[in-house]
PDB file of C-alpha atoms and ligand atoms in Angstrom:
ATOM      1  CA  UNK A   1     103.361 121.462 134.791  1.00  0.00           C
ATOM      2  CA  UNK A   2     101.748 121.054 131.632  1.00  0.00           C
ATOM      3  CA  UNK A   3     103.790 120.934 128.924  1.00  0.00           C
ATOM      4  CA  UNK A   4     104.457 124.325 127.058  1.00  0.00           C
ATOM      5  CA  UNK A   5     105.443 124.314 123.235  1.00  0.00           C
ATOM      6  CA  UNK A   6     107.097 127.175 121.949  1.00  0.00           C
ATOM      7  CA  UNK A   7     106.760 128.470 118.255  1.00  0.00           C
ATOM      8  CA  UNK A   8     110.171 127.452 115.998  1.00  0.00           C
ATOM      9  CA  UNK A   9     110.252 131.006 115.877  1.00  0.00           C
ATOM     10  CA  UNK A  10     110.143 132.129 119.172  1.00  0.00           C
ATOM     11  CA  UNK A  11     112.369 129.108 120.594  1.00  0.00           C
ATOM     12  CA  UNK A  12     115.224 130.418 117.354  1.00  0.00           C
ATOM     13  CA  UNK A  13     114.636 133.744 118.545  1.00  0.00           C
ATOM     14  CA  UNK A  14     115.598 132.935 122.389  1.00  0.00           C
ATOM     15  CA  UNK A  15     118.860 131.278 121.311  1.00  0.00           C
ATOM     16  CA  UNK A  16     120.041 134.896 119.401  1.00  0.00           C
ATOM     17  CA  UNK A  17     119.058 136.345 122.261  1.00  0.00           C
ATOM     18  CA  UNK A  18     120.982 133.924 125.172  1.00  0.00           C
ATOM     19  CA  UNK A  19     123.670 133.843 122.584  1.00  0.00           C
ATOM     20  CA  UNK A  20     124.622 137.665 122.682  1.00  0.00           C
ATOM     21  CA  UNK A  21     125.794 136.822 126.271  1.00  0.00           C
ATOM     22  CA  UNK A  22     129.090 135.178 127.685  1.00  0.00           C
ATOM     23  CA  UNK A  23     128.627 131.550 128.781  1.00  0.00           C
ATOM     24  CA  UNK A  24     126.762 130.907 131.731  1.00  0.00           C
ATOM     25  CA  UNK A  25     125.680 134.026 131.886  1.00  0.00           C
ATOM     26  CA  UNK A  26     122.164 133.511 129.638  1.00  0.00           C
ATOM     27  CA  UNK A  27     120.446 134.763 132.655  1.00  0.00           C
ATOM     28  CA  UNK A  28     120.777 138.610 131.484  1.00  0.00           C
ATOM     29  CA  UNK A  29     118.480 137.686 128.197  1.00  0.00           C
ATOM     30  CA  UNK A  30     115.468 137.152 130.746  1.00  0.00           C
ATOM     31  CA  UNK A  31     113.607 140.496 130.404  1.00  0.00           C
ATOM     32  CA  UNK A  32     114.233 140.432 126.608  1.00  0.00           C
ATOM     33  CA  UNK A  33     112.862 136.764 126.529  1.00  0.00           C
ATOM     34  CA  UNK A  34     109.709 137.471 129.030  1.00  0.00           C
ATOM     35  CA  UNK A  35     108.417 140.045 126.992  1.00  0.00           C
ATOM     36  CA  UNK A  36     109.138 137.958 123.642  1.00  0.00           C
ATOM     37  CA  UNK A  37     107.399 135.060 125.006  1.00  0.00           C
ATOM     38  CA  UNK A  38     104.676 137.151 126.796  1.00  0.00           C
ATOM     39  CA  UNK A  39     104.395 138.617 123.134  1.00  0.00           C
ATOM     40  CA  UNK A  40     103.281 135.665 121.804  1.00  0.00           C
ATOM     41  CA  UNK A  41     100.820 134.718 123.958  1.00  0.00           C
ATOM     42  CA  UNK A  42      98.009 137.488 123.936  1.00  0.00           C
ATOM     43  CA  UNK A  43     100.391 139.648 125.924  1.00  0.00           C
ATOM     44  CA  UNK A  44     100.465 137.447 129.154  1.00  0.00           C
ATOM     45  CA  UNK A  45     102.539 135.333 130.984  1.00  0.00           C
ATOM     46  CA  UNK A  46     101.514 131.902 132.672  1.00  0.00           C
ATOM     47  CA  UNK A  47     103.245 129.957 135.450  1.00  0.00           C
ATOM     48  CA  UNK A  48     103.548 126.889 132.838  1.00  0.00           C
ATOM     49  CA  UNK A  49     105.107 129.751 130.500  1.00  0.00           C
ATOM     50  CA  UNK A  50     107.630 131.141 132.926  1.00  0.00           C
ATOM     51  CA  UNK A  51     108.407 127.693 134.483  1.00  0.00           C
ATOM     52  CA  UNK A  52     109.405 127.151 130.537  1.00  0.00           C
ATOM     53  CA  UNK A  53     111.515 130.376 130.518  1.00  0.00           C
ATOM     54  CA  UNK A  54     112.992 128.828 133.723  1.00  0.00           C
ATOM     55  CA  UNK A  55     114.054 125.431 132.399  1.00  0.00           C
ATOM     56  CA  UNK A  56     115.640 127.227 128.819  1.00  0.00           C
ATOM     57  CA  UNK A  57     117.917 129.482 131.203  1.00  0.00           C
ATOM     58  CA  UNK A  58     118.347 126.778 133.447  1.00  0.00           C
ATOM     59  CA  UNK A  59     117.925 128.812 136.209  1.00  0.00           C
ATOM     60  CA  UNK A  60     115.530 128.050 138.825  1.00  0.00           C
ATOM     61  CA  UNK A  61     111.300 129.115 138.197  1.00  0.00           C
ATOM     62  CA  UNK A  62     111.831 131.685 141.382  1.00  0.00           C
ATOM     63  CA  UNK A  63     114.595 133.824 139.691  1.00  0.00           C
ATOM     64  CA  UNK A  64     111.679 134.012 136.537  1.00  0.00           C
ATOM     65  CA  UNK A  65     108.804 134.944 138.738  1.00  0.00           C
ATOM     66  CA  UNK A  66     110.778 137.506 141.007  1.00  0.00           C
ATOM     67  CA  UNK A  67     111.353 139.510 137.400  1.00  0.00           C
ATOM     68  CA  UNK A  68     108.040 138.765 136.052  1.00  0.00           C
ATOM     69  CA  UNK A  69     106.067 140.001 138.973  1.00  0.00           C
ATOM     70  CA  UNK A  70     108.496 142.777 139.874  1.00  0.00           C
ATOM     71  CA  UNK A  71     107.785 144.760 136.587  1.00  0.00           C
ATOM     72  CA  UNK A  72     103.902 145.994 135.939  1.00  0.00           C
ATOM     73  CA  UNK A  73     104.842 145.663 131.920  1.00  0.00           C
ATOM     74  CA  UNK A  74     104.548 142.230 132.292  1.00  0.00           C
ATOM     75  CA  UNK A  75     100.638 140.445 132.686  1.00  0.00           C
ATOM     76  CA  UNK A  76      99.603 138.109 134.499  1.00  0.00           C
ATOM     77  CA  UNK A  77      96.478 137.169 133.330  1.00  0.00           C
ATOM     78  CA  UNK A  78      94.449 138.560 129.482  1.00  0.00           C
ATOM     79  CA  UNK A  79      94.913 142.240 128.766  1.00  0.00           C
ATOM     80  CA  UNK A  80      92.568 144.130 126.430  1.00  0.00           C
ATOM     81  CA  UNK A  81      94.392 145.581 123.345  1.00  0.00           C
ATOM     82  CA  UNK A  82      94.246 148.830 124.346  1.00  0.00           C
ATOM     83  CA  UNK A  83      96.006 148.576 128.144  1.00  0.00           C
ATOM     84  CA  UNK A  84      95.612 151.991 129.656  1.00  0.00           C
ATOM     85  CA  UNK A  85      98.114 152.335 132.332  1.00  0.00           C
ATOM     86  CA  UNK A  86      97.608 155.265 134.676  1.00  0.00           C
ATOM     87  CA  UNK A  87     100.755 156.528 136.187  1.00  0.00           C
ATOM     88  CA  UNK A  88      99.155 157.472 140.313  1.00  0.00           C
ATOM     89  CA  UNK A  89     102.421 158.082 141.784  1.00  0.00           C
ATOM     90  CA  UNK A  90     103.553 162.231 143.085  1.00  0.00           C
ATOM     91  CA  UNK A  91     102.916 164.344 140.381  1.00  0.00           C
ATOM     92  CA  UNK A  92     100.249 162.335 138.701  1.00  0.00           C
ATOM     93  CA  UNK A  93      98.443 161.555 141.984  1.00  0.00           C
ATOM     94  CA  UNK A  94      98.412 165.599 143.010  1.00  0.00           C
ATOM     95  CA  UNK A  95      96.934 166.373 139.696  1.00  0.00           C
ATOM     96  CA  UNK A  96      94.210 164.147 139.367  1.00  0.00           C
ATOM     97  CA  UNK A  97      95.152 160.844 137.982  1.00  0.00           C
ATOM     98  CA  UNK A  98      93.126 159.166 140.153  1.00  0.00           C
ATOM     99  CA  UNK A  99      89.637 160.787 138.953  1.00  0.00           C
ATOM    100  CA  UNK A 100      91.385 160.188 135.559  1.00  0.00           C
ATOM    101  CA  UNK A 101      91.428 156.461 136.073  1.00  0.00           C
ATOM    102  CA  UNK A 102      87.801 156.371 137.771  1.00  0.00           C
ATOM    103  CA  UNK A 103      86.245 158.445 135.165  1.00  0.00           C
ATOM    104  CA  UNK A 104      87.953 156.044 132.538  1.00  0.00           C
ATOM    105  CA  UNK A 105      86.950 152.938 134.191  1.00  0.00           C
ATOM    106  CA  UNK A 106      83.357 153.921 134.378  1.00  0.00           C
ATOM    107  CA  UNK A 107      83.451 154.921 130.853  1.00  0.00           C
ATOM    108  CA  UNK A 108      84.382 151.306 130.041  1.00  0.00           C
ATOM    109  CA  UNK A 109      82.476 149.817 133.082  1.00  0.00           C
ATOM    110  CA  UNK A 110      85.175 147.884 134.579  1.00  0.00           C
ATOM    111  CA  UNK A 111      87.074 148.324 137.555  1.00  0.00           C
ATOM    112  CA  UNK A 112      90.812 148.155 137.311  1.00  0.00           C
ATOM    113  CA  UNK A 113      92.789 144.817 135.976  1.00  0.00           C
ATOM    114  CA  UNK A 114      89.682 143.656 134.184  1.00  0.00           C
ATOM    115  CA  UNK A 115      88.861 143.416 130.205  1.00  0.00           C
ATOM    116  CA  UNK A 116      86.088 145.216 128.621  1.00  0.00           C
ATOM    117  CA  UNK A 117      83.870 142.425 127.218  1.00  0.00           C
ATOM    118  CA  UNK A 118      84.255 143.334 123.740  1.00  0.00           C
ATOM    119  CA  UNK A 119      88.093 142.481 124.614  1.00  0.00           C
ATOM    120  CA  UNK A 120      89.256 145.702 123.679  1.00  0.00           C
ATOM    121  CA  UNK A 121      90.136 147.811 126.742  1.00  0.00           C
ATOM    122  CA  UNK A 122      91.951 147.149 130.286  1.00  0.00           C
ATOM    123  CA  UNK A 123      92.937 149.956 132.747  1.00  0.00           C
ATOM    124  CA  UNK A 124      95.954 149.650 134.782  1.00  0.00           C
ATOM    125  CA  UNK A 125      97.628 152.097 137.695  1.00  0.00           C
ATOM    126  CA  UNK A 126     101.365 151.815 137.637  1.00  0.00           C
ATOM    127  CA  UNK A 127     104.150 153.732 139.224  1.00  0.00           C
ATOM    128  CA  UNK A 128     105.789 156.698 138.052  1.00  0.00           C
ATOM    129  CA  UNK A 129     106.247 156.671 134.645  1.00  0.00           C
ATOM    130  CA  UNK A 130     108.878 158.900 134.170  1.00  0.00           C
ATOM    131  CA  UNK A 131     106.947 162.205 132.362  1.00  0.00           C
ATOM    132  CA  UNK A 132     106.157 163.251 135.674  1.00  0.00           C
ATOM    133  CA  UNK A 133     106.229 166.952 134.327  1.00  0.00           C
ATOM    134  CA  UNK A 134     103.096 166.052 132.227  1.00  0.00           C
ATOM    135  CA  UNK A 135     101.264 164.842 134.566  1.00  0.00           C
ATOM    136  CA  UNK A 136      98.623 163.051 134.403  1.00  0.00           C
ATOM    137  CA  UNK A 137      99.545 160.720 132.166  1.00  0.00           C
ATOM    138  CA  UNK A 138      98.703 157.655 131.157  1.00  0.00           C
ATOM    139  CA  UNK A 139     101.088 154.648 128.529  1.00  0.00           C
ATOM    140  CA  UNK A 140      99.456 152.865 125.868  1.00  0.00           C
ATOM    141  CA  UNK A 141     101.522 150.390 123.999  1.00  0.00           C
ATOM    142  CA  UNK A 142     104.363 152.433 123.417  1.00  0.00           C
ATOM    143  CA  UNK A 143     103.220 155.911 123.446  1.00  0.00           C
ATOM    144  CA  UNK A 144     102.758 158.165 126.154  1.00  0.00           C
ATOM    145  CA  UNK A 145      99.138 160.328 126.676  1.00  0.00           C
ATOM    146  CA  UNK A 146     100.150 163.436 128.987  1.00  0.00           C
ATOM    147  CA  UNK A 147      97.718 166.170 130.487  1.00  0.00           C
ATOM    148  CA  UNK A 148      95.104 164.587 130.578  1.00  0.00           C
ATOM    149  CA  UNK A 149      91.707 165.834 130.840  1.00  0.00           C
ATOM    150  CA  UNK A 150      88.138 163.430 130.469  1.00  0.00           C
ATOM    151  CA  UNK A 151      88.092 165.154 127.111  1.00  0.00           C
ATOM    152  CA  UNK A 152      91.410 163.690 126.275  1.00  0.00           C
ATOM    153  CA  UNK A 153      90.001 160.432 127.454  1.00  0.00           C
ATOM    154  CA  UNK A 154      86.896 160.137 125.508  1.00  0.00           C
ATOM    155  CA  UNK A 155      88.846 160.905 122.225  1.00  0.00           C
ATOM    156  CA  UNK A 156      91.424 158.764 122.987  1.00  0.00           C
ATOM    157  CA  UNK A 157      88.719 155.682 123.451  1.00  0.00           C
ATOM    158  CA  UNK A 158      86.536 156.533 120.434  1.00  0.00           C
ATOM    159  CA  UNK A 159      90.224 156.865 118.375  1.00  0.00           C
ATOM    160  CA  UNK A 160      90.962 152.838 119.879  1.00  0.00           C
ATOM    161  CA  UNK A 161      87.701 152.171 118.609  1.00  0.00           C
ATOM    162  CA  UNK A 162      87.716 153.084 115.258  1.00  0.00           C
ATOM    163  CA  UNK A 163      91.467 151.560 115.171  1.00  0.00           C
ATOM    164  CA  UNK A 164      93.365 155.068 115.045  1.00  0.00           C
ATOM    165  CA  UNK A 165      95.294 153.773 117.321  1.00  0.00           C
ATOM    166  CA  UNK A 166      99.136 152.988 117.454  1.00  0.00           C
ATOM    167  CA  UNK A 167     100.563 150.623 119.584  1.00  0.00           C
ATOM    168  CA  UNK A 168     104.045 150.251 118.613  1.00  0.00           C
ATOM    169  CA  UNK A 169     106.306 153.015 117.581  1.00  0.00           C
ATOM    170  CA  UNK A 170     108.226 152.580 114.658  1.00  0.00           C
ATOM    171  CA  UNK A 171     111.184 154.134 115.596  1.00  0.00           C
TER     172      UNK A 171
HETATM  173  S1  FES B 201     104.567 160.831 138.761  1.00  0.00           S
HETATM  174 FE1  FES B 201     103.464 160.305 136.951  1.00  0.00          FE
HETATM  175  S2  FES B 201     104.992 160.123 135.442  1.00  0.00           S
HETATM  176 FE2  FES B 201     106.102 160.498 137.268  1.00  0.00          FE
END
Protein backbone atom coordinates (compact mmCIF):
# COMPACT_ATOMS: atom_id res chain seq x y z
CA UNK A 1 0.00 0.00 0.00
CA UNK A 2 1.39 3.19 -0.79
CA UNK A 3 1.17 5.55 1.63
CA UNK A 4 -1.93 7.95 1.49
CA UNK A 5 -1.73 11.55 3.10
CA UNK A 6 -4.77 13.16 3.95
CA UNK A 7 -5.33 17.05 3.88
CA UNK A 8 -5.26 18.63 7.79
CA UNK A 9 -8.56 19.43 6.74
CA UNK A 10 -10.03 16.46 5.67
CA UNK A 11 -8.22 14.21 8.46
CA UNK A 12 -9.97 17.28 11.28
CA UNK A 13 -13.01 16.84 9.44
CA UNK A 14 -13.15 12.82 9.90
CA UNK A 15 -12.60 13.15 13.66
CA UNK A 16 -16.09 15.57 13.93
CA UNK A 17 -17.50 13.19 12.03
CA UNK A 18 -16.35 9.65 14.07
CA UNK A 19 -16.85 11.83 17.06
CA UNK A 20 -20.73 12.37 16.69
CA UNK A 21 -20.87 8.57 17.40
CA UNK A 22 -20.71 6.47 20.74
CA UNK A 23 -17.34 4.75 21.28
CA UNK A 24 -16.51 1.98 19.22
CA UNK A 25 -19.04 2.57 17.18
CA UNK A 26 -17.01 5.08 14.49
CA UNK A 27 -18.00 2.60 11.94
CA UNK A 28 -21.51 4.45 11.22
CA UNK A 29 -19.38 7.75 9.98
CA UNK A 30 -18.19 5.53 6.89
CA UNK A 31 -20.59 6.75 4.14
CA UNK A 32 -20.21 10.35 5.43
CA UNK A 33 -16.32 9.88 5.36
CA UNK A 34 -16.22 7.97 1.75
CA UNK A 35 -17.86 10.61 0.09
CA UNK A 36 -15.71 13.37 2.04
CA UNK A 37 -12.61 11.69 1.12
CA UNK A 38 -13.84 10.69 -2.41
CA UNK A 39 -14.58 14.58 -2.48
CA UNK A 40 -11.27 15.43 -2.32
CA UNK A 41 -9.84 13.44 -4.69
CA UNK A 42 -11.41 14.35 -8.19
CA UNK A 43 -14.53 12.55 -7.04
CA UNK A 44 -12.98 8.97 -6.84
CA UNK A 45 -12.01 6.52 -4.57
CA UNK A 46 -8.71 4.33 -4.71
CA UNK A 47 -7.92 1.04 -2.98
CA UNK A 48 -4.81 2.94 -1.23
CA UNK A 49 -7.67 5.58 -0.29
CA UNK A 50 -10.19 3.19 1.17
CA UNK A 51 -7.49 0.90 2.72
CA UNK A 52 -6.78 4.52 4.54
CA UNK A 53 -10.50 4.91 5.46
CA UNK A 54 -10.04 1.31 6.75
CA UNK A 55 -7.08 1.80 9.08
CA UNK A 56 -8.79 5.44 10.62
CA UNK A 57 -12.02 3.29 11.57
CA UNK A 58 -9.99 0.52 12.44
CA UNK A 59 -12.11 -1.71 10.89
CA UNK A 60 -10.94 -4.12 8.43
CA UNK A 61 -10.35 -2.78 4.28
CA UNK A 62 -13.37 -5.44 3.36
CA UNK A 63 -16.08 -3.72 5.54
CA UNK A 64 -14.78 -0.26 3.34
CA UNK A 65 -14.95 -1.86 -0.03
CA UNK A 66 -18.34 -3.81 0.56
CA UNK A 67 -19.88 0.02 1.10
CA UNK A 68 -17.84 1.59 -1.49
CA UNK A 69 -18.70 -0.77 -4.25
CA UNK A 70 -22.25 -1.40 -3.06
CA UNK A 71 -23.37 2.27 -3.77
CA UNK A 72 -23.06 3.62 -7.65
CA UNK A 73 -22.51 7.35 -5.94
CA UNK A 74 -19.28 6.35 -5.17
CA UNK A 75 -16.32 6.10 -8.30
CA UNK A 76 -14.05 4.00 -8.83
CA UNK A 77 -11.92 5.33 -11.21
CA UNK A 78 -11.94 9.60 -12.85
CA UNK A 79 -15.41 10.96 -13.48
CA UNK A 80 -16.01 13.89 -15.85
CA UNK A 81 -17.55 16.95 -14.07
CA UNK A 82 -20.65 16.63 -15.44
CA UNK A 83 -21.57 12.67 -14.41
CA UNK A 84 -24.81 11.92 -16.15
CA UNK A 85 -26.39 9.07 -14.43
CA UNK A 86 -29.25 7.43 -16.27
CA UNK A 87 -31.74 5.82 -14.03
CA UNK A 88 -32.64 2.19 -16.57
CA UNK A 89 -34.56 0.48 -14.00
CA UNK A 90 -38.98 -0.11 -14.53
CA UNK A 91 -40.33 3.01 -15.32
CA UNK A 92 -37.30 4.57 -16.84
CA UNK A 93 -36.41 1.45 -18.86
CA UNK A 94 -40.29 1.24 -20.38
CA UNK A 95 -40.01 4.80 -21.41
CA UNK A 96 -36.95 5.02 -23.16
CA UNK A 97 -34.03 5.60 -20.96
CA UNK A 98 -32.07 3.41 -22.69
CA UNK A 99 -32.18 5.32 -26.24
CA UNK A 100 -31.75 8.29 -23.81
CA UNK A 101 -28.39 7.06 -22.65
CA UNK A 102 -27.28 5.83 -26.30
CA UNK A 103 -28.28 8.96 -27.94
CA UNK A 104 -26.28 10.84 -25.10
CA UNK A 105 -23.29 8.74 -25.33
CA UNK A 106 -22.97 9.19 -29.02
CA UNK A 107 -23.43 12.80 -28.61
CA UNK A 108 -20.29 12.77 -26.43
CA UNK A 109 -18.68 9.76 -28.27
CA UNK A 110 -18.05 7.59 -25.41
CA UNK A 111 -19.54 4.55 -24.33
CA UNK A 112 -20.66 4.30 -20.76
CA UNK A 113 -18.08 4.71 -17.60
CA UNK A 114 -15.66 6.60 -19.78
CA UNK A 115 -14.58 10.52 -19.74
CA UNK A 116 -15.05 12.76 -22.61
CA UNK A 117 -11.49 13.85 -23.52
CA UNK A 118 -11.97 17.36 -22.82
CA UNK A 119 -12.65 15.88 -19.14
CA UNK A 120 -15.91 17.27 -18.93
CA UNK A 121 -18.60 14.60 -19.36
CA UNK A 122 -19.13 10.80 -18.10
CA UNK A 123 -22.43 8.84 -18.54
CA UNK A 124 -23.49 6.43 -16.01
CA UNK A 125 -26.76 3.87 -15.77
CA UNK A 126 -27.80 3.41 -12.20
CA UNK A 127 -30.78 1.91 -10.53
CA UNK A 128 -33.93 3.43 -9.75
CA UNK A 129 -33.58 6.68 -8.70
CA UNK A 130 -36.50 7.26 -6.89
CA UNK A 131 -38.62 9.90 -9.43
CA UNK A 132 -39.79 6.98 -11.10
CA UNK A 133 -43.05 9.01 -11.99
CA UNK A 134 -40.81 11.25 -14.23
CA UNK A 135 -39.38 8.96 -15.96
CA UNK A 136 -36.78 9.09 -17.80
CA UNK A 137 -34.63 10.70 -15.79
CA UNK A 138 -31.35 11.19 -15.39
CA UNK A 139 -29.03 12.87 -11.73
CA UNK A 140 -26.43 15.30 -12.18
CA UNK A 141 -24.59 16.39 -9.12
CA UNK A 142 -27.40 17.01 -7.04
CA UNK A 143 -30.22 17.80 -9.23
CA UNK A 144 -32.53 15.66 -10.88
CA UNK A 145 -33.34 16.02 -15.04
CA UNK A 146 -36.90 14.25 -15.53
CA UNK A 147 -38.79 13.63 -18.94
CA UNK A 148 -36.42 13.55 -20.87
CA UNK A 149 -36.42 13.95 -24.48
CA UNK A 150 -32.89 14.27 -26.95
CA UNK A 151 -33.99 17.88 -26.94
CA UNK A 152 -33.68 18.01 -23.23
CA UNK A 153 -30.34 16.39 -23.70
CA UNK A 154 -28.70 18.61 -26.13
CA UNK A 155 -29.63 21.71 -23.98
CA UNK A 156 -28.66 20.24 -21.03
CA UNK A 157 -24.92 19.51 -22.62
CA UNK A 158 -24.52 22.88 -24.38
CA UNK A 159 -25.83 24.50 -20.69
CA UNK A 160 -22.57 22.16 -18.97
CA UNK A 161 -20.63 23.66 -21.55
CA UNK A 162 -21.00 27.10 -21.23
CA UNK A 163 -20.89 26.43 -17.24
CA UNK A 164 -24.79 27.01 -16.59
CA UNK A 165 -24.59 24.31 -14.79
CA UNK A 166 -25.23 23.55 -10.99
CA UNK A 167 -23.85 20.85 -9.29
CA UNK A 168 -24.59 21.29 -5.76
CA UNK A 169 -27.79 22.56 -4.37
CA UNK A 170 -27.64 25.09 -1.91
CA UNK A 171 -30.25 24.12 0.16
S1 LIG B 1 -37.43 3.70 -12.35
FE1 LIG B 1 -36.30 5.49 -12.88
S2 LIG B 1 -36.45 6.73 -11.13
FE2 LIG B 1 -37.45 4.90 -10.55
Amino acid sequence: MSEVVLSERLQERIKTLISRYPEGKQKSALITILHEVQNENDDYLTTDLMDKIAEILSIKPIEVYEVATFYSMYNHKPVGKYMLEFCRTSCCATRKAEDMMEYTCQKLGVKEGEVTPDGLFSVRGVECLGACGYAPMLQLGDFYHEFLTKEKIDQLIEDCRAGKVELISKV
